[in-house]
Amino acid sequence: MCYAATVRGILAKSFELANTQILRSAARPKSYTDLLGRKLFLLLLTAQGLSAFALITLGVILKKSGVARDVIRPRVRQEISRAGVALLPMFLFLALALGFLVVGQTVSALAKVGATNYLGTTMVIVIVRELGPLLAAVLVLARVGTANVIELGTARALGEVEALEALGIDPVHYLIVPRVIGMALGTFALTIYLILGALGSGYLFAFLQDAALTPGDYFKQIAEALNWLDFALLALKTLAFGFFIAIVTCYHGLAQPLQLEDVSKVAVRAVTQGIVVGVLIDAGFIVLYLVT
Amino acid sequence: MSETTSIPPVIEMCGVDVGALRDQTLTVVANVNWSVAPGEFWVVAGQQQSGKSDLLMLAAGLMTPVRGSCRVFGCDTKNFGEAQIAERLRVGFVFAGGQLFNPLTVAENVALPLRYRKNLSAAAVACEVDALLERLELTPFADAMPANLSANWRQRAALARALILQPELLLLDNPLGGLGGRHRQWLRNFLDQLGRGHEFFGSRPLTIVVSTDDLRPWRDARKKFAVLHEKNFSVAGSWDELAADQNHAVKELLDEPSGAII
């Protein structure tokens, strides 16, 4: 019996339960086409599970905004602190590094060839639209996202999620909503700091290299290259990054039935999928920039 | 003509197949027909992996039956959603091992359901929590993290957390497992008091269901017994009926395990 025929029997169950474990436990494919088919089905199942989880979380955020505020608000503040404030020192260091490595060299190079007229546009495209938000998202994923998967996966494996349900506490409301809001707001704030830090330190580096550009001209060019759409899309993009990174990591930590030994494997899978989702969101926003 | 008023059962299972928590497509207990009346104290016994925890979780509405109907306080557990939260909060559940929330202290663990579900001031919550911790001799451990507690006190903290919302039905999954002798004795006495009506809870008798893999500590004429064996659930009745049962599964649960200390 071919691999596809073997798998067909369990696919309906997999899609019904949105459970990739059922498919993963199937026999390994023997040909490249079967392997491709397996990957495709896993992708579809994961997309289905993530979409359902995102919609459920959004529904809970909207429906239970007034429920147990005394419990949820401190948890949201705690998550903002964890995904935002606690990462500030690392982000300031990275902002300086990004400024010295990328912005400073770009400014110097453009000044040398007399192309400083393009400086504002270049900085806005490279730092404000692309590098700043994407780098911030990847770092939040690495620092906070992995912690999310491990914490939630361990809580799930140790039965704490069932304990919450037994006490009449909605696990999505108590465990997921604060993380999603915290990571969305944290990523937004950190991206702003990263962009400002990188632009500032970049000019400092260029200034040290005797670039023929005054601070006034430098920031004036950047300000002229920015328009209202950049601010709106930057806010949307960073909030989307934070939201979806939280969804991917929380989904893998909470929604998948876990044993304790599965947690490390799931953490790796969550980070990989988080990066893929981040790049897809970025691609979507590039299209949006081009259209507008 | 005499008029009889029937008291609705607290738990009513009809033709229920119980699935495993980790794989709900797998049936661990089949065709359960069971009714628990208000104020009864039930002991459900079975060997390890016999499906005791799954049966209790089903009774708590944490799982839905693979087949059949399970009603708790008259409400079908398949519909145990947010709209039926009042019914769900009438059920208290103590997990084997406690399942306390590790990032919270003992007092915060106990206060959490109260803070989440009741619109009470911080002072009122603290007052209720302190009183319950005092009653369960947990006051010295109020600020301790669960990871720093022994299994004895973790289990007691889990009991406090389950009791804080004053449930009418208390389900305890293997509550004596891993406890020291003094704590086992204390817990049995406390549960007996709860079953008779403890003054701390307004002298209202609680309906109690415990699961166990050793029947001997639960010997009591007031209690009712049921046995799980090879996917079968059978109601054994009183202790005397249980002791007279010739079934080898029951005998195993009544026999003293080699090297065991009660």
mmCIF file of N, CA and C in Angstrom, chain A residues 54-172:
data_model
loop_
_atom_site.group_PDB
_atom_site.id
_atom_site.type_symbol
_atom_site.label_atom_id
_atom_site.label_comp_id
_atom_site.label_asym_id
_atom_site.label_seq_id
_atom_site.Cartn_x
_atom_site.Cartn_y
_atom_site.Cartn_z
ATOM 1 N N ALA A 54 -5.911 31.726 16.850
ATOM 2 C CA ALA A 54 -5.892 33.196 16.793
ATOM 3 C C ALA A 54 -7.311 33.745 16.914
ATOM 4 N N LEU A 55 -8.258 33.118 16.228
ATOM 5 C CA LEU A 55 -9.646 33.598 16.284
ATOM 6 C C LEU A 55 -10.237 33.406 17.686
ATOM 7 N N ILE A 56 -9.934 32.255 18.296
ATOM 8 C CA ILE A 56 -10.433 32.003 19.663
ATOM 9 C C ILE A 56 -9.870 33.067 20.613
ATOM 10 N N THR A 57 -8.560 33.330 20.475
ATOM 11 C CA THR A 57 -7.923 34.315 21.372
ATOM 12 C C THR A 57 -8.529 35.708 21.171
ATOM 13 N N LEU A 58 -8.721 36.078 19.897
ATOM 14 C CA LEU A 58 -9.338 37.388 19.622
ATOM 15 C C LEU A 58 -10.739 37.455 20.223
ATOM 16 N N GLY A 59 -11.478 36.351 20.063
ATOM 17 C CA GLY A 59 -12.832 36.288 20.614
ATOM 18 C C GLY A 59 -12.827 36.476 22.122
ATOM 19 N N VAL A 60 -11.878 35.820 22.802
ATOM 20 C CA VAL A 60 -11.802 35.926 24.264
ATOM 21 C C VAL A 60 -11.403 37.352 24.669
ATOM 22 N N ILE A 61 -10.450 37.950 23.916
ATOM 23 C CA ILE A 61 -10.025 39.328 24.233
ATOM 24 C C ILE A 61 -11.244 40.259 24.182
ATOM 25 N N LEU A 62 -12.054 40.108 23.137
ATOM 26 C CA LEU A 62 -13.197 41.005 22.972
ATOM 27 C C LEU A 62 -14.317 40.690 23.963
ATOM 28 N N LYS A 63 -14.593 39.394 24.128
ATOM 29 C CA LYS A 63 -15.749 38.980 24.926
ATOM 30 C C LYS A 63 -15.514 39.140 26.428
ATOM 31 N N LYS A 64 -14.272 38.939 26.856
ATOM 32 C CA LYS A 64 -14.012 38.932 28.295
ATOM 33 C C LYS A 64 -13.182 40.137 28.750
ATOM 34 N N SER A 65 -13.331 41.245 28.016
ATOM 35 C CA SER A 65 -12.517 42.413 28.377
ATOM 36 C C SER A 65 -12.863 42.916 29.780
ATOM 37 N N GLY A 66 -14.078 42.659 30.229
ATOM 38 C CA GLY A 66 -14.471 43.163 31.546
ATOM 39 C C GLY A 66 -14.429 42.110 32.641
ATOM 40 N N VAL A 67 -14.010 40.891 32.295
ATOM 41 C CA VAL A 67 -14.043 39.788 33.279
ATOM 42 C C VAL A 67 -12.741 39.750 34.078
ATOM 43 N N ALA A 68 -12.861 39.647 35.386
ATOM 44 C CA ALA A 68 -11.725 39.449 36.302
ATOM 45 C C ALA A 68 -10.582 40.430 36.021
ATOM 46 N N ARG A 69 -10.928 41.704 35.935
ATOM 47 C CA ARG A 69 -9.892 42.700 35.619
ATOM 48 C C ARG A 69 -8.782 42.738 36.661
ATOM 49 N N ASP A 70 -9.172 42.523 37.919
ATOM 50 C CA ASP A 70 -8.169 42.579 38.998
ATOM 51 C C ASP A 70 -7.115 41.481 38.854
ATOM 52 N N VAL A 71 -7.472 40.402 38.157
ATOM 53 C CA VAL A 71 -6.520 39.308 37.962
ATOM 54 C C VAL A 71 -5.757 39.503 36.653
ATOM 55 N N ILE A 72 -6.463 39.890 35.603
ATOM 56 C CA ILE A 72 -5.861 39.924 34.267
ATOM 57 C C ILE A 72 -4.964 41.157 34.065
ATOM 58 N N ARG A 73 -5.390 42.316 34.562
ATOM 59 C CA ARG A 73 -4.584 43.530 34.320
ATOM 60 C C ARG A 73 -3.162 43.447 34.885
ATOM 61 N N PRO A 74 -3.001 42.987 36.127
ATOM 62 C CA PRO A 74 -1.608 42.845 36.606
ATOM 63 C C PRO A 74 -0.797 41.862 35.757
ATOM 64 N N ARG A 75 -1.471 40.837 35.238
ATOM 65 C CA ARG A 75 -0.756 39.873 34.387
ATOM 66 C C ARG A 75 -0.361 40.515 33.054
ATOM 67 N N VAL A 76 -1.228 41.379 32.527
ATOM 68 C CA VAL A 76 -0.887 42.081 31.282
ATOM 69 C C VAL A 76 0.320 42.997 31.532
ATOM 70 N N ARG A 77 0.289 43.732 32.654
ATOM 71 C CA ARG A 77 1.415 44.624 32.993
ATOM 72 C C ARG A 77 2.704 43.810 33.133
ATOM 73 N N GLN A 78 2.572 42.657 33.762
ATOM 74 C CA GLN A 78 3.736 41.779 33.958
ATOM 75 C C GLN A 78 4.298 41.325 32.604
ATOM 76 N N GLU A 79 3.408 41.014 31.675
ATOM 77 C CA GLU A 79 3.854 40.550 30.354
ATOM 78 C C GLU A 79 4.457 41.687 29.543
ATOM 79 N N ILE A 80 3.890 42.891 29.671
ATOM 80 C CA ILE A 80 4.474 44.053 28.973
ATOM 81 C C ILE A 80 5.887 44.286 29.510
ATOM 82 N N SER A 81 6.017 44.146 30.821
ATOM 83 C CA SER A 81 7.337 44.321 31.425
ATOM 84 C C SER A 81 8.305 43.262 30.905
ATOM 85 N N ARG A 82 7.823 42.025 30.804
ATOM 86 C CA ARG A 82 8.692 40.929 30.378
ATOM 87 C C ARG A 82 9.058 41.044 28.903
ATOM 88 N N ALA A 83 8.058 41.402 28.070
ATOM 89 C CA ALA A 83 8.308 41.454 26.621
ATOM 90 C C ALA A 83 8.789 42.828 26.175
ATOM 91 N N GLY A 84 8.780 43.813 27.076
ATOM 92 C CA GLY A 84 9.186 45.165 26.686
ATOM 93 C C GLY A 84 10.298 45.703 27.562
ATOM 94 N N VAL A 85 9.924 46.095 28.770
ATOM 95 C CA VAL A 85 10.872 46.783 29.658
ATOM 96 C C VAL A 85 12.124 45.929 29.932
ATOM 97 N N ALA A 86 11.928 44.647 30.198
ATOM 98 C CA ALA A 86 13.069 43.792 30.553
ATOM 99 C C ALA A 86 14.042 43.627 29.387
ATOM 100 N N LEU A 87 13.568 43.842 28.170
ATOM 101 C CA LEU A 87 14.441 43.676 27.000
ATOM 102 C C LEU A 87 15.129 44.976 26.576
ATOM 103 N N LEU A 88 14.783 46.076 27.264
ATOM 104 C CA LEU A 88 15.325 47.383 26.851
ATOM 105 C C LEU A 88 16.852 47.431 26.796
ATOM 106 N N PRO A 89 17.560 46.978 27.829
ATOM 107 C CA PRO A 89 19.026 47.054 27.755
ATOM 108 C C PRO A 89 19.586 46.331 26.527
ATOM 109 N N MET A 90 19.056 45.145 26.248
ATOM 110 C CA MET A 90 19.540 44.399 25.086
ATOM 111 C C MET A 90 19.213 45.152 23.791
ATOM 112 N N PHE A 91 18.043 45.771 23.756
ATOM 113 C CA PHE A 91 17.653 46.492 22.539
ATOM 114 C C PHE A 91 18.480 47.753 22.359
ATOM 115 N N LEU A 92 18.847 48.404 23.451
ATOM 116 C CA LEU A 92 19.692 49.602 23.320
ATOM 117 C C LEU A 92 21.065 49.198 22.776
ATOM 118 N N PHE A 93 21.574 48.095 23.256
ATOM 119 C CA PHE A 93 22.847 47.585 22.761
ATOM 120 C C PHE A 93 22.739 47.268 21.261
ATOM 121 N N LEU A 94 21.642 46.630 20.878
ATOM 122 C CA LEU A 94 21.449 46.273 19.468
ATOM 123 C C LEU A 94 21.224 47.496 18.593
ATOM 124 N N ALA A 95 20.562 48.490 19.172
ATOM 125 C CA ALA A 95 20.335 49.733 18.418
ATOM 126 C C ALA A 95 21.684 50.379 18.101
ATOM 127 N N LEU A 96 22.569 50.393 19.113
ATOM 128 C CA LEU A 96 23.912 50.949 18.880
ATOM 129 C C LEU A 96 24.656 50.129 17.821
ATOM 130 N N ALA A 97 24.567 48.816 17.945
ATOM 131 C CA ALA A 97 25.262 47.938 16.996
ATOM 132 C C ALA A 97 24.717 48.129 15.589
ATOM 133 N N LEU A 98 23.387 48.178 15.479
ATOM 134 C CA LEU A 98 22.759 48.359 14.165
ATOM 135 C C LEU A 98 23.157 49.697 13.563
ATOM 136 N N GLY A 99 23.197 50.729 14.414
ATOM 137 C CA GLY A 99 23.592 52.062 13.955
ATOM 138 C C GLY A 99 25.010 52.053 13.427
ATOM 139 N N PHE A 100 25.918 51.476 14.209
ATOM 140 C CA PHE A 100 27.336 51.460 13.799
ATOM 141 C C PHE A 100 27.547 50.588 12.564
ATOM 142 N N LEU A 101 26.909 49.412 12.552
ATOM 143 C CA LEU A 101 27.187 48.442 11.487
ATOM 144 C C LEU A 101 26.499 48.792 10.171
ATOM 145 N N VAL A 102 25.285 49.275 10.246
ATOM 146 C CA VAL A 102 24.506 49.464 9.010
ATOM 147 C C VAL A 102 24.337 50.944 8.673
ATOM 148 N N VAL A 103 23.723 51.678 9.632
ATOM 149 C CA VAL A 103 23.370 53.066 9.327
ATOM 150 C C VAL A 103 24.623 53.918 9.097
ATOM 151 N N GLY A 104 25.574 53.765 10.021
ATOM 152 C CA GLY A 104 26.786 54.584 9.930
ATOM 153 C C GLY A 104 27.505 54.381 8.611
ATOM 154 N N GLN A 105 27.653 53.129 8.215
ATOM 155 C CA GLN A 105 28.364 52.843 6.969
ATOM 156 C C GLN A 105 27.584 53.345 5.753
ATOM 157 N N THR A 106 26.267 53.210 5.820
ATOM 158 C CA THR A 106 25.436 53.678 4.702
ATOM 159 C C THR A 106 25.552 55.201 4.551
ATOM 160 N N VAL A 107 25.483 55.891 5.691
ATOM 161 C CA VAL A 107 25.580 57.356 5.667
ATOM 162 C C VAL A 107 26.939 57.775 5.098
ATOM 163 N N SER A 108 28.000 57.124 5.588
ATOM 164 C CA SER A 108 29.351 57.460 5.110
ATOM 165 C C SER A 108 29.480 57.214 3.611
ATOM 166 N N ALA A 109 28.971 56.049 3.172
ATOM 167 C CA ALA A 109 29.101 55.689 1.755
ATOM 168 C C ALA A 109 28.336 56.662 0.871
ATOM 169 N N LEU A 110 27.113 56.997 1.292
ATOM 170 C CA LEU A 110 26.306 57.929 0.487
ATOM 171 C C LEU A 110 26.952 59.307 0.460
ATOM 172 N N ALA A 111 27.548 59.725 1.594
ATOM 173 C CA ALA A 111 28.200 61.045 1.655
ATOM 174 C C ALA A 111 29.412 61.072 0.731
ATOM 175 N N LYS A 112 30.128 59.946 0.688
ATOM 176 C CA LYS A 112 31.347 59.897 -0.141
ATOM 177 C C LYS A 112 31.029 60.033 -1.619
ATOM 178 N N VAL A 113 29.942 59.430 -2.074
ATOM 179 C CA VAL A 113 29.597 59.492 -3.502
ATOM 180 C C VAL A 113 28.662 60.658 -3.813
ATOM 181 N N GLY A 114 28.433 61.486 -2.783
ATOM 182 C CA GLY A 114 27.609 62.673 -2.994
ATOM 183 C C GLY A 114 26.138 62.379 -3.212
ATOM 184 N N ALA A 115 25.709 61.262 -2.667
ATOM 185 C CA ALA A 115 24.301 60.887 -2.872
ATOM 186 C C ALA A 115 23.498 61.084 -1.600
ATOM 187 N N THR A 116 23.836 62.100 -0.831
ATOM 188 C CA THR A 116 23.151 62.303 0.459
ATOM 189 C C THR A 116 21.674 62.659 0.272
ATOM 190 N N ASN A 117 21.297 63.024 -0.938
ATOM 191 C CA ASN A 117 19.880 63.329 -1.184
ATOM 192 C C ASN A 117 18.987 62.110 -0.961
ATOM 193 N N TYR A 118 19.610 60.925 -1.137
ATOM 194 C CA TYR A 118 18.823 59.688 -1.003
ATOM 195 C C TYR A 118 18.866 59.111 0.414
ATOM 196 N N LEU A 119 19.544 59.844 1.295
ATOM 197 C CA LEU A 119 19.762 59.310 2.634
ATOM 198 C C LEU A 119 18.455 59.052 3.382
ATOM 199 N N GLY A 120 17.557 60.029 3.361
ATOM 200 C CA GLY A 120 16.289 59.896 4.094
ATOM 201 C C GLY A 120 15.507 58.696 3.611
ATOM 202 N N THR A 121 15.368 58.602 2.298
ATOM 203 C CA THR A 121 14.589 57.488 1.732
ATOM 204 C C THR A 121 15.231 56.146 2.075
ATOM 205 N N THR A 122 16.566 56.099 1.969
ATOM 206 C CA THR A 122 17.265 54.833 2.265
ATOM 207 C C THR A 122 17.044 54.424 3.717
ATOM 208 N N MET A 123 17.182 55.383 4.621
ATOM 209 C CA MET A 123 17.021 55.070 6.052
ATOM 210 C C MET A 123 15.597 54.622 6.363
ATOM 211 N N VAL A 124 14.645 55.291 5.764
ATOM 212 C CA VAL A 124 13.246 54.934 6.041
ATOM 213 C C VAL A 124 12.963 53.522 5.544
ATOM 214 N N ILE A 125 13.447 53.205 4.319
ATOM 215 C CA ILE A 125 13.175 51.856 3.779
ATOM 216 C C ILE A 125 13.915 50.790 4.591
ATOM 217 N N VAL A 126 15.209 51.035 4.837
ATOM 218 C CA VAL A 126 16.021 49.991 5.468
ATOM 219 C C VAL A 126 15.689 49.831 6.952
ATOM 220 N N ILE A 127 15.686 50.951 7.668
ATOM 221 C CA ILE A 127 15.548 50.850 9.127
ATOM 222 C C ILE A 127 14.083 50.888 9.587
ATOM 223 N N VAL A 128 13.346 51.915 9.133
ATOM 224 C CA VAL A 128 11.986 52.097 9.670
ATOM 225 C C VAL A 128 11.036 51.020 9.152
ATOM 226 N N ARG A 129 11.108 50.746 7.855
ATOM 227 C CA ARG A 129 10.129 49.802 7.304
ATOM 228 C C ARG A 129 10.551 48.343 7.471
ATOM 229 N N GLU A 130 11.834 48.043 7.319
ATOM 230 C CA GLU A 130 12.222 46.631 7.236
ATOM 231 C C GLU A 130 13.039 46.113 8.418
ATOM 232 N N LEU A 131 14.274 46.623 8.524
ATOM 233 C CA LEU A 131 15.201 46.004 9.466
ATOM 234 C C LEU A 131 14.774 46.155 10.933
ATOM 235 N N GLY A 132 14.308 47.354 11.271
ATOM 236 C CA GLY A 132 13.910 47.624 12.664
ATOM 237 C C GLY A 132 12.816 46.674 13.138
ATOM 238 N N PRO A 133 11.651 46.678 12.468
ATOM 239 C CA PRO A 133 10.559 45.800 12.935
ATOM 240 C C PRO A 133 10.917 44.311 12.887
ATOM 241 N N LEU A 134 11.606 43.887 11.812
ATOM 242 C CA LEU A 134 11.897 42.453 11.680
ATOM 243 C C LEU A 134 12.891 41.988 12.741
ATOM 244 N N LEU A 135 13.926 42.807 12.974
ATOM 245 C CA LEU A 135 14.925 42.448 13.981
ATOM 246 C C LEU A 135 14.290 42.410 15.372
ATOM 247 N N ALA A 136 13.427 43.397 15.645
ATOM 248 C CA ALA A 136 12.749 43.436 16.953
ATOM 249 C C ALA A 136 11.886 42.181 17.125
ATOM 250 N N ALA A 137 11.183 41.811 16.061
ATOM 251 C CA ALA A 137 10.298 40.642 16.150
ATOM 252 C C ALA A 137 11.094 39.366 16.398
ATOM 253 N N VAL A 138 12.208 39.229 15.684
ATOM 254 C CA VAL A 138 13.021 38.006 15.840
ATOM 255 C C VAL A 138 13.579 37.925 17.268
ATOM 256 N N LEU A 139 14.000 39.083 17.794
ATOM 257 C CA LEU A 139 14.563 39.070 19.146
ATOM 258 C C LEU A 139 13.502 38.785 20.211
ATOM 259 N N VAL A 140 12.310 39.350 20.018
ATOM 260 C CA VAL A 140 11.224 39.070 20.966
ATOM 261 C C VAL A 140 10.857 37.587 20.893
ATOM 262 N N LEU A 141 10.842 37.056 19.675
ATOM 263 C CA LEU A 141 10.553 35.620 19.506
ATOM 264 C C LEU A 141 11.582 34.769 20.259
ATOM 265 N N ALA A 142 12.853 35.142 20.082
ATOM 266 C CA ALA A 142 13.921 34.349 20.702
ATOM 267 C C ALA A 142 13.900 34.460 22.226
ATOM 268 N N ARG A 143 13.715 35.683 22.730
ATOM 269 C CA ARG A 143 13.809 35.884 24.176
ATOM 270 C C ARG A 143 12.525 35.537 24.917
ATOM 271 N N VAL A 144 11.378 35.958 24.392
ATOM 272 C CA VAL A 144 10.116 35.787 25.122
ATOM 273 C C VAL A 144 9.295 34.623 24.563
ATOM 274 N N GLY A 145 9.332 34.467 23.228
ATOM 275 C CA GLY A 145 8.538 33.405 22.605
ATOM 276 C C GLY A 145 8.935 32.024 23.084
ATOM 277 N N THR A 146 10.230 31.770 23.136
ATOM 278 C CA THR A 146 10.680 30.439 23.588
ATOM 279 C C THR A 146 10.288 30.208 25.049
ATOM 280 N N ALA A 147 10.407 31.269 25.848
ATOM 281 C CA ALA A 147 10.003 31.140 27.262
ATOM 282 C C ALA A 147 8.510 30.812 27.349
ATOM 283 N N ASN A 148 7.724 31.429 26.467
ATOM 284 C CA ASN A 148 6.276 31.152 26.429
ATOM 285 C C ASN A 148 5.994 29.672 26.194
ATOM 286 N N VAL A 149 6.656 29.119 25.156
ATOM 287 C CA VAL A 149 6.401 27.711 24.803
ATOM 288 C C VAL A 149 6.770 26.810 25.976
ATOM 289 N N ILE A 150 7.924 27.084 26.567
ATOM 290 C CA ILE A 150 8.396 26.205 27.643
ATOM 291 C C ILE A 150 7.482 26.320 28.875
ATOM 292 N N GLU A 151 7.129 27.556 29.234
ATOM 293 C CA GLU A 151 6.253 27.745 30.410
ATOM 294 C C GLU A 151 4.897 27.083 30.202
ATOM 295 N N LEU A 152 4.305 27.372 29.037
ATOM 296 C CA LEU A 152 2.955 26.837 28.791
ATOM 297 C C LEU A 152 2.982 25.324 28.571
ATOM 298 N N GLY A 153 4.014 24.862 27.864
ATOM 299 C CA GLY A 153 4.135 23.423 27.626
ATOM 300 C C GLY A 153 4.301 22.667 28.929
ATOM 301 N N THR A 154 5.110 23.223 29.829
ATOM 302 C CA THR A 154 5.310 22.578 31.132
ATOM 303 C C THR A 154 4.013 22.615 31.951
ATOM 304 N N ALA A 155 3.347 23.774 31.916
ATOM 305 C CA ALA A 155 2.078 23.883 32.657
ATOM 306 C C ALA A 155 1.065 22.881 32.126
ATOM 307 N N ARG A 156 1.045 22.729 30.802
ATOM 308 C CA ARG A 156 0.110 21.777 30.188
ATOM 309 C C ARG A 156 0.458 20.336 30.578
ATOM 310 N N ALA A 157 1.751 20.039 30.485
ATOM 311 C CA ALA A 157 2.185 18.666 30.782
ATOM 312 C C ALA A 157 1.983 18.319 32.260
ATOM 313 N N LEU A 158 2.078 19.329 33.141
ATOM 314 C CA LEU A 158 1.911 19.063 34.573
ATOM 315 C C LEU A 158 0.455 19.146 35.030
ATOM 316 N N GLY A 159 -0.443 19.397 34.092
ATOM 317 C CA GLY A 159 -1.873 19.389 34.420
ATOM 318 C C GLY A 159 -2.392 20.689 34.990
ATOM 319 N N GLU A 160 -1.594 21.780 34.906
ATOM 320 C CA GLU A 160 -2.055 23.051 35.468
ATOM 321 C C GLU A 160 -3.204 23.646 34.659
ATOM 322 N N VAL A 161 -3.252 23.292 33.366
ATOM 323 C CA VAL A 161 -4.329 23.825 32.521
ATOM 324 C C VAL A 161 -5.668 23.209 32.948
ATOM 325 N N GLU A 162 -5.666 21.910 33.218
ATOM 326 C CA GLU A 162 -6.880 21.251 33.701
ATOM 327 C C GLU A 162 -7.263 21.828 35.068
ATOM 328 N N ALA A 163 -6.233 22.144 35.873
ATOM 329 C CA ALA A 163 -6.513 22.721 37.201
ATOM 330 C C ALA A 163 -7.225 24.067 37.062
ATOM 331 N N LEU A 164 -6.810 24.869 36.079
ATOM 332 C CA LEU A 164 -7.487 26.151 35.850
ATOM 333 C C LEU A 164 -8.942 25.919 35.457
ATOM 334 N N GLU A 165 -9.143 24.979 34.528
ATOM 335 C CA GLU A 165 -10.513 24.692 34.075
ATOM 336 C C GLU A 165 -11.381 24.207 35.233
ATOM 337 N N ALA A 166 -10.783 23.383 36.112
ATOM 338 C CA ALA A 166 -11.540 22.863 37.250
ATOM 339 C C ALA A 166 -11.972 23.984 38.186
ATOM 340 N N LEU A 167 -11.218 25.078 38.194
ATOM 341 C CA LEU A 167 -11.564 26.208 39.066
ATOM 342 C C LEU A 167 -12.462 27.220 38.356
ATOM 343 N N GLY A 168 -12.888 26.882 37.153
ATOM 344 C CA GLY A 168 -13.772 27.781 36.405
ATOM 345 C C GLY A 168 -13.030 28.948 35.790
ATOM 346 N N ILE A 169 -11.706 28.797 35.615
ATOM 347 C CA ILE A 169 -10.899 29.873 35.033
ATOM 348 C C ILE A 169 -10.580 29.500 33.590
ATOM 349 N N ASP A 170 -10.901 30.380 32.664
ATOM 350 C CA ASP A 170 -10.655 30.111 31.247
ATOM 351 C C ASP A 170 -9.141 30.182 30.985
ATOM 352 N N PRO A 171 -8.504 29.063 30.602
ATOM 353 C CA PRO A 171 -7.041 29.086 30.406
ATOM 354 C C PRO A 171 -6.601 30.078 29.327
ATOM 355 N N VAL A 172 -7.425 30.253 28.294
ATOM 356 C CA VAL A 172 -7.048 31.208 27.235
ATOM 357 C C VAL A 172 -7.047 32.625 27.812
#
